[in-house]
Amino acid sequence: MAKYLLKRIFYLLLTLFIVITVTFFLMKLLPGTPLQNQQKLSPSEQHLILKQYGLTKPIWQQYLTYVGGVLHGNFGTSFQFSDQPVSYLISSRIGPSLLLGTQAMILGVVPGILVGALGAIKKNTWVDTTTTIVSILGISIPSFVLAVLLQYFIGLKLHLLPIADWGGFAYTVLPTIALAASPFADTARFTRTEMVDVLNSDYIELARAKGLSKWGVIYHHALRNSLIPVVTIIGPLAVNIMTGSMVIENIFSIPGIGEQFVKSILTNDYPTIMAVTIVYSVMLMVVLLITDIVYGIIDPRIRISGKSN
Amino acid sequence: MRLSQILALGTVSGAALLLLTACGAQNNRHLARSQTLHWVESADLPTMDPSKSTDVVSGDALHNVDEGLLRIGQGSRLRPGVAKSYRVSKDGKTWTFDLRHSKWSNGSPVTAADFVYGWRRTVKPSTASQFAYLYDHVKNYATINKGKRAPAKLGVKAHGPYQLVVTLSRPQSYFKYLVASQAFLPQNRQVVEKYGSKFATNSRDAVYNGPFRLTGWQGTNDDWTLKKNRQYWDAGQTKLQAVKVQVIKDQGTWLSQYQSGKVDELMTDGTQYRQLKNSPEMHIRDSASMFYLEFNQRQGFFKNNVDARKAIALAINKPSLTQNILADGSQAPKGLVPTRLAKKGSTDFADDAYVKSGTTYNLRQARRLWKKALRRSGRSSITLNLLADDTPGGKKTVEFIQSQMAKLPGLRLTTTNVPFNVRLNRSTTGDFNMVVSAWIADFPDAVSFSSLFTSHNAYNRGHWQNKDYDADVKNAEGKDANDPDARWHDLVSAEKTLMQQQGVVPLYQRNQAQMLKPYVHGVQYFPTGAQWDFSRAYISDHQ
């Protein structure tokens, strides 16, 4: 297991290095500058400002400086926020994003599994039809549309929850729901399909034949076995939530990194774009790593070990 | 200005103060109990360093928490700031400011040395200020900014703690507006040096001398509060206890927050403006930005071809562009200089310099002139390209102009939309036939536009040249710089020449449409520089 982990972490770092390199050179192809007032600056004034940001050096030198900085945890200085280190920008903004992401993940996956299981158990009844309709709606309504609908009806018309802004649990409810809708629907659909399969399999028949209670069979045999494929989709779901958060944070005026990412792209603030890309990559790779480990725990057959080598 | 004209700003302000106190007593009965204004910015606050601020959000914040020598007020009229009064020497090159006794929010006095320190800091190359160019008339600016001379040589000196003397390299009548802008704010040396690179990167590592002070800004968060500054010399006039500012980047969310009463204002986008334009809460805010068409007159078809330029100008229906196509509160132009930018008494520059043929729409005349222009160049048809930004506004504009040009016989107009940088590059190198350009004035004076089109100005992308125009602008900047009437006349004459010769075609004046709650009063708006001043604002009783 330790050897496996080390190998995975090595690959993770390698991937990260490639991501940094590719993003760096892609960014250099974009026409962004820290000049806010380009039209009114003389060439010598422009040169002076670019020099302050180290942008007059050859690109390979800028690349080495950048990679060197990243190794020391220095992501450079933001173009939009003067004198503000990008590492501070991200560390002060990552809290709301992580909180929302975690809440959305829990709110999406746990009820998703329950609803999916319920649909499978009550297959071809009105319960099944209702849960299927709900999950299809969850998949087909984009999060930003749901966000606006929630803002309009629950925030503006019913005054139940704040429309936007940040400052306490009440402010997280609507964005969490908007973000959680699609993971919820995905999980519910997946769980239902898997569970229907599992419930028809021989070992379930056997368990029933042995006289186990209905719920005992469902909990011990059906649900556990259905969860393996569900774990597989947690990785993609996390990506879903991360990309969704860019839009959702903007709509709900949440001071997170998703919102910052959008702003950085619009203002060509590439030190920030680079750093946020790295943070997103790390988060995604860590989620995938955890998924793989969880896999092994749920199903011993999948556990990869060095023994066969 | 004859001899050392002393502007008794102090006396004027004293009288105004009495008047305001009288009004105040009457208004107080209607004041709401909570004097908190809920404002919105659509972007983050990037810095509070006066030397590094380039954007409107930090401009708004700095304008309200700090104060320069003078303060800009309603209708772009100046009122005294840290300076009680000032006088200008006969040659217009020496400006002497007498400062009042006022304090920073940490209790230390605001002195002439703070101005000297702040100005030198903005100009020196290591600061890399993007607004240092506003100092270009101050003695030794250029050499200091290039690093060839020490910052201490800048033409600004403290004569004792309360007198500041500025030496200009050449007269600049609008210098008075510049000293009211954020690039010319005082900076407290002890504070700047104490916090070093952290200075003004959050609300605690800074110090304020304006009507408000900034709180609750950690450097990257998207809400902050301007609290009344009790150390401010004129704090008695500040009615608001706080201005809570929130960043909202999504237009739909902003509208919902406004409708639910969580925020007191909304800058509408095109769609919202169309829905809300008849609301009594709608206010049109003129900004000093003008979009205009430039012709490449370096060589080729438009060179010395006034008929062709006029034909194109006459064939564009500007009111239709602003009302039907852009439909965001923008207005059809009266000339190159925006309306309500510069005034002499009650006369608006744009009215005084109005040339009907320069901005009007007349298709029949346009066709006649166009045929004439084609005949003279010996062609029966021509293909031209129109260059513009790839923004939504840029795309709408070129599509509209293309449809209008279809009515000119023998003209085929192709269009190209490119990113801002590319547009600038191609404009500078002359790689275009026609280009949609834009300019925003830095200060409320007509010359901020007029100076663009002298023969050798770098912003004159089309190389339009006219001797009379050059002479007029040169006089306004030189010989008549100290004579407001003659200077006004020079600039009016220059603008008329530009329009009669159709050196450029003004397309639209970009305005902003704002919804403001009816209980908010006294917020001042400026078309140039910082946008909002809350120092005289108050909330009336509305419960």
Coordinates of C-alpha atoms in Angstrom, one line a residue, chain B:
Chain B
M1 CA -5.5 85.5 -14.2
R2 CA -3.9 88.9 -13.6
L3 CA -0.8 89.1 -11.3
S4 CA -0.9 86.7 -8.3
Q5 CA -4.6 86.2 -8.2
I6 CA -5.7 85.0 -4.9
L7 CA -8.8 82.9 -4.9
A8 CA -10.5 83.4 -1.6
L9 CA -11.8 79.9 -1.5
G10 CA -11.9 80.1 2.3
T11 CA -14.4 82.9 2.3
V12 CA -16.5 81.2 -0.3
S13 CA -16.5 77.9 1.6
G14 CA -17.4 79.8 4.8
A15 CA -20.5 81.2 3.2
A16 CA -21.4 77.9 1.6
L17 CA -21.0 76.3 5.0
L18 CA -23.5 78.7 6.6
L19 CA -25.9 78.0 3.8
L20 CA -25.5 74.3 4.1
T21 CA -25.9 74.4 7.9
A22 CA -29.2 76.3 7.3
C23 CA -30.4 73.6 4.9
G24 CA -29.1 70.9 7.2
A25 CA -31.2 72.1 10.1
Q26 CA -34.3 71.9 7.9
N27 CA -33.4 68.5 6.4
N28 CA -32.5 67.0 9.8
R29 CA -36.1 66.4 10.5
H30 CA -36.3 64.2 7.5
L31 CA -33.1 62.3 8.0
A32 CA -33.5 58.6 8.5
R33 CA -32.2 57.3 11.8
S34 CA -29.7 55.0 10.1
Q35 CA -27.3 56.9 8.0
T36 CA -25.8 54.0 6.2
L37 CA -25.6 53.9 2.4
H38 CA -25.4 50.5 0.7
W39 CA -23.3 50.9 -2.4
V40 CA -22.1 48.4 -5.0
E41 CA -18.9 48.1 -7.1
S42 CA -18.8 45.7 -9.9
A43 CA -15.1 44.8 -9.4
D44 CA -12.8 44.2 -6.5
L45 CA -10.8 46.8 -4.8
P46 CA -7.2 46.2 -6.0
T47 CA -5.2 48.7 -4.0
M48 CA -5.5 51.8 -1.8
D49 CA -2.1 53.1 -2.7
P50 CA -2.6 56.5 -4.4
S51 CA 0.5 56.0 -6.5
K52 CA -0.7 52.7 -7.9
S53 CA -4.5 53.2 -8.3
T54 CA -5.5 53.0 -11.9
D55 CA -9.1 51.7 -11.8
V56 CA -12.4 53.3 -10.8
V57 CA -13.0 51.2 -7.8
S58 CA -9.9 52.3 -6.0
G59 CA -10.4 55.8 -7.4
D60 CA -13.9 55.9 -5.8
A61 CA -12.5 54.7 -2.4
L62 CA -9.5 57.0 -2.4
H63 CA -11.6 60.0 -3.4
N64 CA -13.7 59.5 -0.3
V65 CA -11.1 58.5 2.3
D66 CA -8.4 60.9 1.2
E67 CA -8.2 64.5 0.2
G68 CA -5.8 66.4 -2.0
L69 CA -5.1 70.1 -2.2
L70 CA -8.5 70.7 -3.8
R71 CA -11.7 68.7 -3.9
I72 CA -13.9 68.3 -7.0
G73 CA -17.5 69.0 -6.3
Q74 CA -20.9 69.1 -8.1
G75 CA -20.7 70.0 -11.8
S76 CA -16.9 69.5 -11.7
R77 CA -16.5 72.8 -9.7
L78 CA -13.5 72.8 -7.4
R79 CA -13.8 73.4 -3.7
P80 CA -11.1 73.8 -1.1
G81 CA -9.5 70.6 0.2
V82 CA -6.4 70.5 2.3
A83 CA -5.5 73.8 0.6
K84 CA -7.5 76.8 2.0
S85 CA -6.4 78.9 -1.0
Y86 CA -4.0 79.0 -3.8
R87 CA -2.4 81.6 -6.2
V88 CA -0.8 81.3 -9.6
S89 CA 2.1 83.4 -10.7
K90 CA 1.8 85.7 -13.7
D91 CA 3.6 83.3 -16.0
G92 CA 1.4 80.5 -14.9
K93 CA 4.3 78.3 -13.9
T94 CA 4.4 78.8 -10.1
W95 CA 1.5 77.6 -8.0
T96 CA 1.5 78.4 -4.3
F97 CA -1.0 76.5 -2.1
D98 CA -1.7 77.6 1.5
L99 CA -2.7 74.5 3.6
R100 CA -5.1 74.4 6.5
H101 CA -4.3 72.7 9.8
S102 CA -5.8 69.2 9.3
K103 CA -5.1 65.7 10.5
W104 CA -4.6 62.2 9.3
S105 CA -6.8 59.6 10.8
N106 CA -4.0 58.6 13.2
G107 CA -3.9 62.1 14.6
S108 CA -0.7 63.4 13.0
P109 CA -0.9 66.6 11.0
V110 CA -1.2 66.8 7.3
T111 CA 1.6 69.0 6.1
A112 CA 3.2 70.2 2.9
A113 CA 5.9 67.6 3.3
D114 CA 3.3 64.9 2.9
F115 CA 2.5 66.2 -0.5
V116 CA 6.1 66.5 -1.5
Y117 CA 6.7 62.9 -0.3
G118 CA 3.6 61.5 -2.1
W119 CA 4.3 63.2 -5.4
R120 CA 7.9 62.2 -5.5
R121 CA 6.9 58.6 -4.7
T122 CA 4.4 58.6 -7.6
V123 CA 6.9 59.9 -10.1
K124 CA 10.0 57.9 -9.2
P125 CA 10.6 54.9 -11.6
S126 CA 10.7 52.2 -9.0
T127 CA 7.0 52.9 -8.0
A128 CA 6.0 52.2 -11.7
S129 CA 2.9 54.3 -11.3
Q130 CA 0.6 54.0 -14.3
F131 CA -0.7 57.6 -13.8
A132 CA 2.6 59.3 -13.3
Y133 CA 2.2 60.9 -16.8
L134 CA -0.3 63.3 -15.3
Y135 CA 2.8 65.0 -13.8
D136 CA 4.2 65.8 -17.3
H137 CA 4.0 69.6 -16.8
V138 CA 5.7 69.5 -13.4
K139 CA 9.3 70.5 -13.6
N140 CA 11.7 67.7 -14.2
Y141 CA 9.0 65.0 -14.4
A142 CA 10.3 63.3 -17.6
T143 CA 13.9 63.0 -16.6
I144 CA 13.0 61.7 -13.1
N145 CA 10.5 59.2 -14.4
K146 CA 13.2 57.9 -16.8
G147 CA 15.5 57.5 -13.9
K148 CA 18.0 60.1 -15.1
R149 CA 17.5 62.6 -12.3
A150 CA 16.8 62.2 -8.5
P151 CA 13.1 62.4 -7.4
A152 CA 14.1 65.3 -5.1
K153 CA 14.5 67.5 -8.2
L154 CA 10.7 67.3 -8.9
G155 CA 9.2 70.8 -9.1
V156 CA 7.4 70.7 -5.7
K157 CA 8.7 72.2 -2.4
A158 CA 7.4 72.7 1.1
H159 CA 7.8 76.2 2.5
G160 CA 7.3 75.4 6.1
P161 CA 4.6 72.9 7.2
Y162 CA 1.7 74.7 5.6
Q163 CA 2.8 76.1 2.3
L164 CA 3.4 74.1 -0.9
V165 CA 5.0 75.6 -4.0
V166 CA 4.8 73.8 -7.3
T167 CA 6.9 74.7 -10.3
L168 CA 5.7 73.7 -13.7
S169 CA 7.9 73.5 -16.8
R170 CA 5.2 75.2 -18.8
P171 CA 1.8 76.8 -17.9
Q172 CA -1.1 74.4 -17.4
S173 CA -4.4 76.0 -16.6
Y174 CA -6.1 72.7 -15.7
F175 CA -3.4 71.8 -13.1
K176 CA -6.0 72.7 -10.6
Y177 CA -8.1 69.7 -11.6
L178 CA -5.1 67.4 -11.5
V179 CA -4.3 68.3 -7.9
A180 CA -7.8 67.1 -7.0
S181 CA -7.1 63.6 -8.5
Q182 CA -5.8 60.6 -6.6
A183 CA -2.4 60.7 -8.3
F184 CA -1.7 63.9 -6.4
L185 CA -2.9 62.9 -2.9
P186 CA -0.6 63.5 0.1
Q187 CA 1.1 60.4 1.6
N188 CA 2.3 60.1 5.2
R189 CA 5.9 59.2 5.0
Q190 CA 6.1 57.5 8.4
V191 CA 3.1 55.3 7.5
V192 CA 4.3 54.4 4.0
E193 CA 7.8 53.4 5.2
K194 CA 6.5 51.6 8.3
Y195 CA 4.3 49.2 6.3
G196 CA 6.7 49.0 3.3
S197 CA 5.4 46.7 0.6
K198 CA 2.2 46.0 2.7
F199 CA 1.3 49.7 2.6
A200 CA -2.3 50.2 1.5
T201 CA -2.8 46.5 0.7
N202 CA -5.4 46.3 3.4
S203 CA -7.5 48.9 5.3
R204 CA -5.3 48.7 8.5
D205 CA -1.9 49.3 6.9
A206 CA -2.8 52.8 5.7
V207 CA -3.9 56.2 7.0
Y208 CA -6.6 58.6 5.8
N209 CA -7.2 62.3 5.7
G210 CA -10.6 62.5 3.9
P211 CA -14.3 62.5 5.0
F212 CA -14.3 58.8 5.5
R213 CA -11.8 56.1 6.5
L214 CA -11.7 52.6 5.1
T215 CA -12.4 49.6 7.3
G216 CA -13.0 45.9 6.8
W217 CA -10.9 45.4 3.7
Q218 CA -8.3 42.6 4.1
G219 CA -6.9 43.1 0.6
T220 CA -8.9 40.6 -1.4
N221 CA -12.4 40.3 0.2
D222 CA -15.3 41.8 -1.7
D223 CA -16.9 44.0 0.9
W224 CA -15.6 47.0 2.8
T225 CA -17.0 49.9 4.7
L226 CA -16.2 53.6 4.6
K227 CA -16.8 55.0 8.1
K228 CA -17.1 58.6 8.9
N229 CA -13.7 60.1 9.7
R230 CA -14.1 62.2 12.9
Q231 CA -10.5 63.6 12.4
Y232 CA -11.5 65.2 9.1
W233 CA -11.4 69.0 9.2
D234 CA -14.9 69.3 7.7
A235 CA -16.4 66.3 9.5
G236 CA -19.4 68.5 10.6
Q237 CA -20.7 68.3 7.0
T238 CA -20.5 64.5 6.7
K239 CA -24.0 63.1 7.5
L240 CA -23.4 59.5 6.6
Q241 CA -22.1 57.3 9.3
A242 CA -21.1 54.6 6.9
V243 CA -21.0 53.5 3.3
K244 CA -21.1 49.8 3.1
V245 CA -19.7 48.7 -0.3
Q246 CA -20.3 45.3 -1.7
V247 CA -18.9 43.8 -4.9
I248 CA -21.5 42.2 -7.2
K249 CA -20.2 41.0 -10.5
D250 CA -23.4 39.5 -11.8
Q251 CA -25.9 42.0 -13.3
G252 CA -29.0 39.8 -12.5
T253 CA -27.9 39.4 -8.8
W254 CA -27.4 43.1 -8.6
L255 CA -30.9 43.8 -9.9
S256 CA -32.4 41.4 -7.4
Q257 CA -30.4 42.9 -4.5
Y258 CA -31.6 46.4 -5.6
Q259 CA -35.2 45.3 -5.9
S260 CA -35.1 43.7 -2.5
G261 CA -33.7 46.9 -1.0
K262 CA -30.4 45.3 0.1
V263 CA -28.5 47.8 -1.9
D264 CA -29.3 51.4 -2.8
E265 CA -28.1 51.6 -6.4
L266 CA -27.8 49.7 -9.6
M267 CA -25.7 50.4 -12.7
T268 CA -27.9 48.9 -15.3
D269 CA -26.8 47.0 -18.4
G270 CA -28.5 47.4 -21.8
T271 CA -31.3 44.9 -21.1
Q272 CA -32.1 46.3 -17.7
Y273 CA -32.0 49.8 -19.0
R274 CA -34.6 49.1 -21.6
Q275 CA -36.9 47.6 -19.0
L276 CA -36.4 50.3 -16.3
K277 CA -35.8 53.5 -18.3
N278 CA -39.1 55.0 -17.4
S279 CA -38.6 54.5 -13.7
P280 CA -38.4 57.7 -11.6
E281 CA -35.4 56.1 -9.9
M282 CA -33.4 56.1 -13.2
H283 CA -30.6 58.6 -13.5
I284 CA -28.3 59.0 -16.6
R285 CA -24.7 59.6 -15.6
D286 CA -22.7 61.2 -18.3
S287 CA -19.2 59.9 -18.5
A288 CA -16.4 61.8 -20.3
S289 CA -15.9 59.0 -22.7
M290 CA -16.4 59.4 -26.5
F291 CA -16.3 56.8 -29.2
Y292 CA -15.3 58.1 -32.6
L293 CA -14.3 57.0 -36.1
E294 CA -10.8 57.7 -37.4
F295 CA -9.9 57.7 -41.1
N296 CA -6.4 56.6 -42.2
Q297 CA -5.2 59.8 -43.9
R298 CA -1.5 58.8 -44.1
Q299 CA -2.0 57.8 -47.7
G300 CA -4.7 56.3 -49.8
F301 CA -8.4 57.2 -50.3
F302 CA -9.1 59.4 -47.3
K303 CA -6.0 61.6 -47.6
N304 CA -7.0 65.2 -48.4
N305 CA -10.5 63.8 -49.2
V306 CA -12.8 65.8 -47.0
D307 CA -15.9 64.9 -49.2
A308 CA -15.4 61.2 -48.5
R309 CA -15.0 61.8 -44.8
K310 CA -18.0 64.0 -44.7
A311 CA -20.1 61.6 -46.7
I312 CA -19.4 58.8 -44.2
A313 CA -20.1 61.0 -41.3
L314 CA -23.5 62.2 -42.8
A315 CA -24.5 58.6 -43.6
I316 CA -24.3 57.4 -40.0
N317 CA -27.5 58.0 -38.0
K318 CA -26.1 58.5 -34.5
P319 CA -29.3 58.8 -32.6
S320 CA -30.4 55.5 -34.1
L321 CA -27.1 53.9 -33.0
T322 CA -27.6 55.1 -29.4
Q323 CA -31.3 54.6 -29.1
N324 CA -31.9 51.4 -31.1
I325 CA -28.6 49.6 -31.3
L326 CA -26.7 50.3 -28.1
A327 CA -29.8 51.3 -26.1
D328 CA -27.9 51.5 -22.8
G329 CA -28.3 55.2 -22.0
S330 CA -25.5 56.4 -24.3
Q331 CA -26.2 59.5 -26.2
A332 CA -25.6 60.9 -29.7
P333 CA -22.6 63.3 -29.7
K334 CA -22.6 67.0 -30.3
G335 CA -19.0 67.0 -31.2
L336 CA -15.8 65.3 -30.2
V337 CA -15.7 66.9 -26.7
P338 CA -18.5 65.3 -24.6
T339 CA -21.4 67.4 -23.3
R340 CA -21.1 68.5 -19.7
L341 CA -17.4 67.9 -19.6
A342 CA -16.2 71.5 -19.7
K343 CA -18.2 74.7 -18.8
K344 CA -17.5 78.4 -18.9
G345 CA -20.1 80.0 -16.6
S346 CA -23.2 78.2 -17.7
T347 CA -22.1 77.6 -21.3
D348 CA -21.3 74.1 -22.2
F349 CA -18.3 73.6 -24.4
A350 CA -20.1 71.2 -26.6
D351 CA -22.8 73.8 -27.3
D352 CA -20.4 76.6 -27.9
A353 CA -18.4 74.5 -30.4
Y354 CA -21.4 72.8 -32.1
V355 CA -21.1 72.3 -35.8
K356 CA -24.3 70.8 -37.1
S357 CA -22.8 69.1 -40.2
G358 CA -20.2 67.3 -38.0
T359 CA -22.6 65.0 -36.3
T360 CA -25.9 65.2 -38.1
Y361 CA -27.5 62.6 -40.4
N362 CA -28.3 63.5 -44.0
L363 CA -28.3 60.6 -46.4
R364 CA -29.1 62.6 -49.5
Q365 CA -26.2 64.9 -49.0
A366 CA -24.0 62.0 -48.0
R367 CA -24.7 60.3 -51.3
R368 CA -24.0 63.4 -53.3
L369 CA -20.7 64.0 -51.5
W370 CA -19.7 60.3 -51.8
K371 CA -20.3 60.2 -55.6
K372 CA -18.2 63.4 -55.9
A373 CA -15.4 61.9 -53.8
L374 CA -15.4 58.7 -55.9
R375 CA -15.4 60.6 -59.2
R376 CA -12.5 62.7 -58.0
S377 CA -10.4 59.7 -57.1
G378 CA -11.2 58.2 -60.5
R379 CA -13.0 55.1 -59.3
S380 CA -16.5 53.7 -59.6
S381 CA -16.3 51.5 -56.5
I382 CA -14.1 50.9 -53.5
T383 CA -13.7 48.3 -50.7
L384 CA -12.8 49.6 -47.3
N385 CA -12.3 47.9 -43.9
L386 CA -13.5 49.0 -40.6
L387 CA -11.5 48.0 -37.5
A388 CA -12.9 47.9 -34.0
D389 CA -12.7 46.2 -30.6
D390 CA -14.1 42.7 -30.2
T391 CA -16.3 43.8 -27.3
P392 CA -20.2 43.5 -27.6
G393 CA -20.4 47.3 -28.0
G394 CA -17.6 47.2 -30.7
K395 CA -19.4 44.5 -32.6
K396 CA -22.8 46.2 -32.5
T397 CA -21.2 49.5 -33.6
V398 CA -19.5 48.0 -36.7
E399 CA -22.5 46.0 -37.7
F400 CA -24.6 49.2 -37.6
I401 CA -22.1 51.3 -39.5
Q402 CA -21.8 48.5 -42.1
S403 CA -25.6 48.6 -42.6
Q404 CA -25.5 52.4 -43.0
M405 CA -22.6 52.3 -45.5
A406 CA -24.6 50.0 -47.7
K407 CA -26.5 53.0 -48.7
L408 CA -23.5 54.8 -50.2
P409 CA -23.2 53.8 -53.9
G410 CA -20.0 51.9 -54.8
L411 CA -18.9 51.3 -51.3
R412 CA -18.3 47.9 -49.9
L413 CA -17.4 47.9 -46.2
T414 CA -15.8 44.9 -44.6
T415 CA -15.4 44.8 -40.8
T416 CA -12.8 43.4 -38.4
N417 CA -13.2 43.0 -34.6
V418 CA -10.0 42.4 -32.7
P419 CA -8.9 42.4 -29.0
F420 CA -8.1 45.8 -27.5
N421 CA -4.2 45.4 -27.7
V422 CA -4.4 44.4 -31.3
R423 CA -6.6 47.4 -32.1
L424 CA -4.1 49.7 -30.4
N425 CA -1.2 48.2 -32.3
R426 CA -2.8 48.4 -35.7
S427 CA -4.0 51.9 -35.0
T428 CA -0.6 53.1 -34.0
T429 CA 1.1 51.5 -37.0
G430 CA -1.5 52.8 -39.4
D431 CA -2.7 49.3 -40.4
F432 CA -6.4 50.2 -41.0
N433 CA -8.7 52.2 -43.3
M434 CA -11.2 53.3 -40.6
V435 CA -11.1 52.5 -36.9
V436 CA -13.5 52.9 -34.0
S437 CA -11.4 54.6 -31.2
A438 CA -12.4 55.7 -27.8
W439 CA -11.0 58.2 -25.3
I440 CA -11.8 59.0 -21.7
A441 CA -10.8 62.4 -20.3
D442 CA -8.6 62.4 -17.2
F443 CA -9.7 65.9 -16.1
P444 CA -12.7 68.1 -16.9
D445 CA -11.2 70.3 -19.6
A446 CA -11.8 70.3 -23.3
V447 CA -8.1 70.1 -24.0
S448 CA -8.0 66.5 -22.8
F449 CA -9.7 65.8 -26.2
S450 CA -8.5 68.6 -28.3
S451 CA -4.8 67.8 -27.8
L452 CA -5.3 64.4 -29.4
F453 CA -5.6 65.6 -33.0
T454 CA -2.7 67.9 -33.4
S455 CA -0.5 66.9 -36.3
H456 CA 2.1 65.0 -34.4
N457 CA 0.2 63.7 -31.5
A458 CA 0.7 59.9 -31.0
Y459 CA -3.1 59.4 -30.5
N460 CA -3.8 61.0 -33.9
R461 CA -3.9 57.6 -35.5
G462 CA -5.2 58.7 -38.8
H463 CA -2.6 61.5 -39.2
W464 CA -5.3 64.1 -39.9
Q465 CA -3.4 67.4 -40.3
N466 CA -4.6 71.0 -40.1
K467 CA -2.5 74.1 -39.6
D468 CA -5.3 76.1 -38.0
Y469 CA -6.2 73.4 -35.6
D470 CA -2.5 73.0 -34.6
A471 CA -2.2 76.7 -34.0
D472 CA -5.3 76.9 -31.9
V473 CA -4.3 74.1 -29.6
K474 CA -0.8 75.4 -29.4
N475 CA -2.1 78.8 -28.3
A476 CA -4.4 77.2 -25.7
E477 CA -1.5 75.3 -24.3
G478 CA 1.0 78.1 -24.5
K479 CA 0.4 81.8 -25.2
D480 CA -3.2 81.8 -23.9
A481 CA -2.7 79.2 -21.1
N482 CA -3.2 81.9 -18.4
D483 CA -6.1 83.7 -20.1
P484 CA -9.3 81.6 -19.6
D485 CA -11.4 83.5 -22.2
A486 CA -8.8 83.4 -24.9
R487 CA -8.0 79.8 -24.2
W488 CA -11.7 78.8 -24.3
H489 CA -12.0 80.6 -27.6
D490 CA -8.9 78.8 -29.0
L491 CA -10.3 75.4 -28.1
V492 CA -13.8 76.2 -29.4
S493 CA -12.2 77.2 -32.7
A494 CA -10.1 74.1 -32.8
E495 CA -13.1 71.9 -32.2
K496 CA -15.1 73.7 -35.0
T497 CA -12.2 73.2 -37.4
L498 CA -12.0 69.5 -36.6
M499 CA -15.8 69.1 -37.2
Q500 CA -15.9 71.2 -40.3
Q501 CA -13.0 69.2 -41.8
Q502 CA -14.4 66.0 -40.4
G503 CA -11.0 64.9 -39.1
V504 CA -12.9 62.3 -37.1
V505 CA -16.5 61.3 -36.8
P506 CA -17.9 61.3 -33.2
L507 CA -20.1 58.2 -32.9
Y508 CA -21.5 58.2 -29.4
Q509 CA -21.0 59.5 -25.9
R510 CA -20.9 56.6 -23.5
N511 CA -23.2 57.2 -20.5
Q512 CA -24.1 55.0 -17.6
A513 CA -27.7 54.5 -16.5
Q514 CA -28.1 54.2 -12.8
M515 CA -31.0 53.3 -10.6
L516 CA -30.9 55.1 -7.3
K517 CA -33.3 54.6 -4.3
P518 CA -35.4 57.8 -3.9
Y519 CA -34.3 58.1 -0.2
V520 CA -30.6 58.6 -1.2
H521 CA -29.7 62.2 -1.7
G522 CA -26.6 64.3 -2.3
V523 CA -24.3 61.6 -3.9
Q524 CA -22.1 63.5 -6.3
Y525 CA -21.1 62.0 -9.6
F526 CA -18.1 63.0 -11.7
P527 CA -17.6 62.2 -15.4
T528 CA -13.8 62.1 -15.1
G529 CA -11.5 60.3 -12.6
A530 CA -13.2 59.0 -9.5
Q531 CA -16.9 58.6 -10.0
W532 CA -18.6 59.1 -6.6
D533 CA -18.4 61.5 -3.7
F534 CA -20.3 60.6 -0.5
S535 CA -19.2 63.5 1.6
R536 CA -22.4 65.4 1.3
A537 CA -24.8 62.4 0.9
Y538 CA -27.6 61.5 3.3
I539 CA -30.5 59.1 3.6
S540 CA -34.0 60.7 4.1
D541 CA -36.6 59.1 6.2
H542 CA -38.4 56.4 4.2
Q543 CA -39.9 54.0 6.7

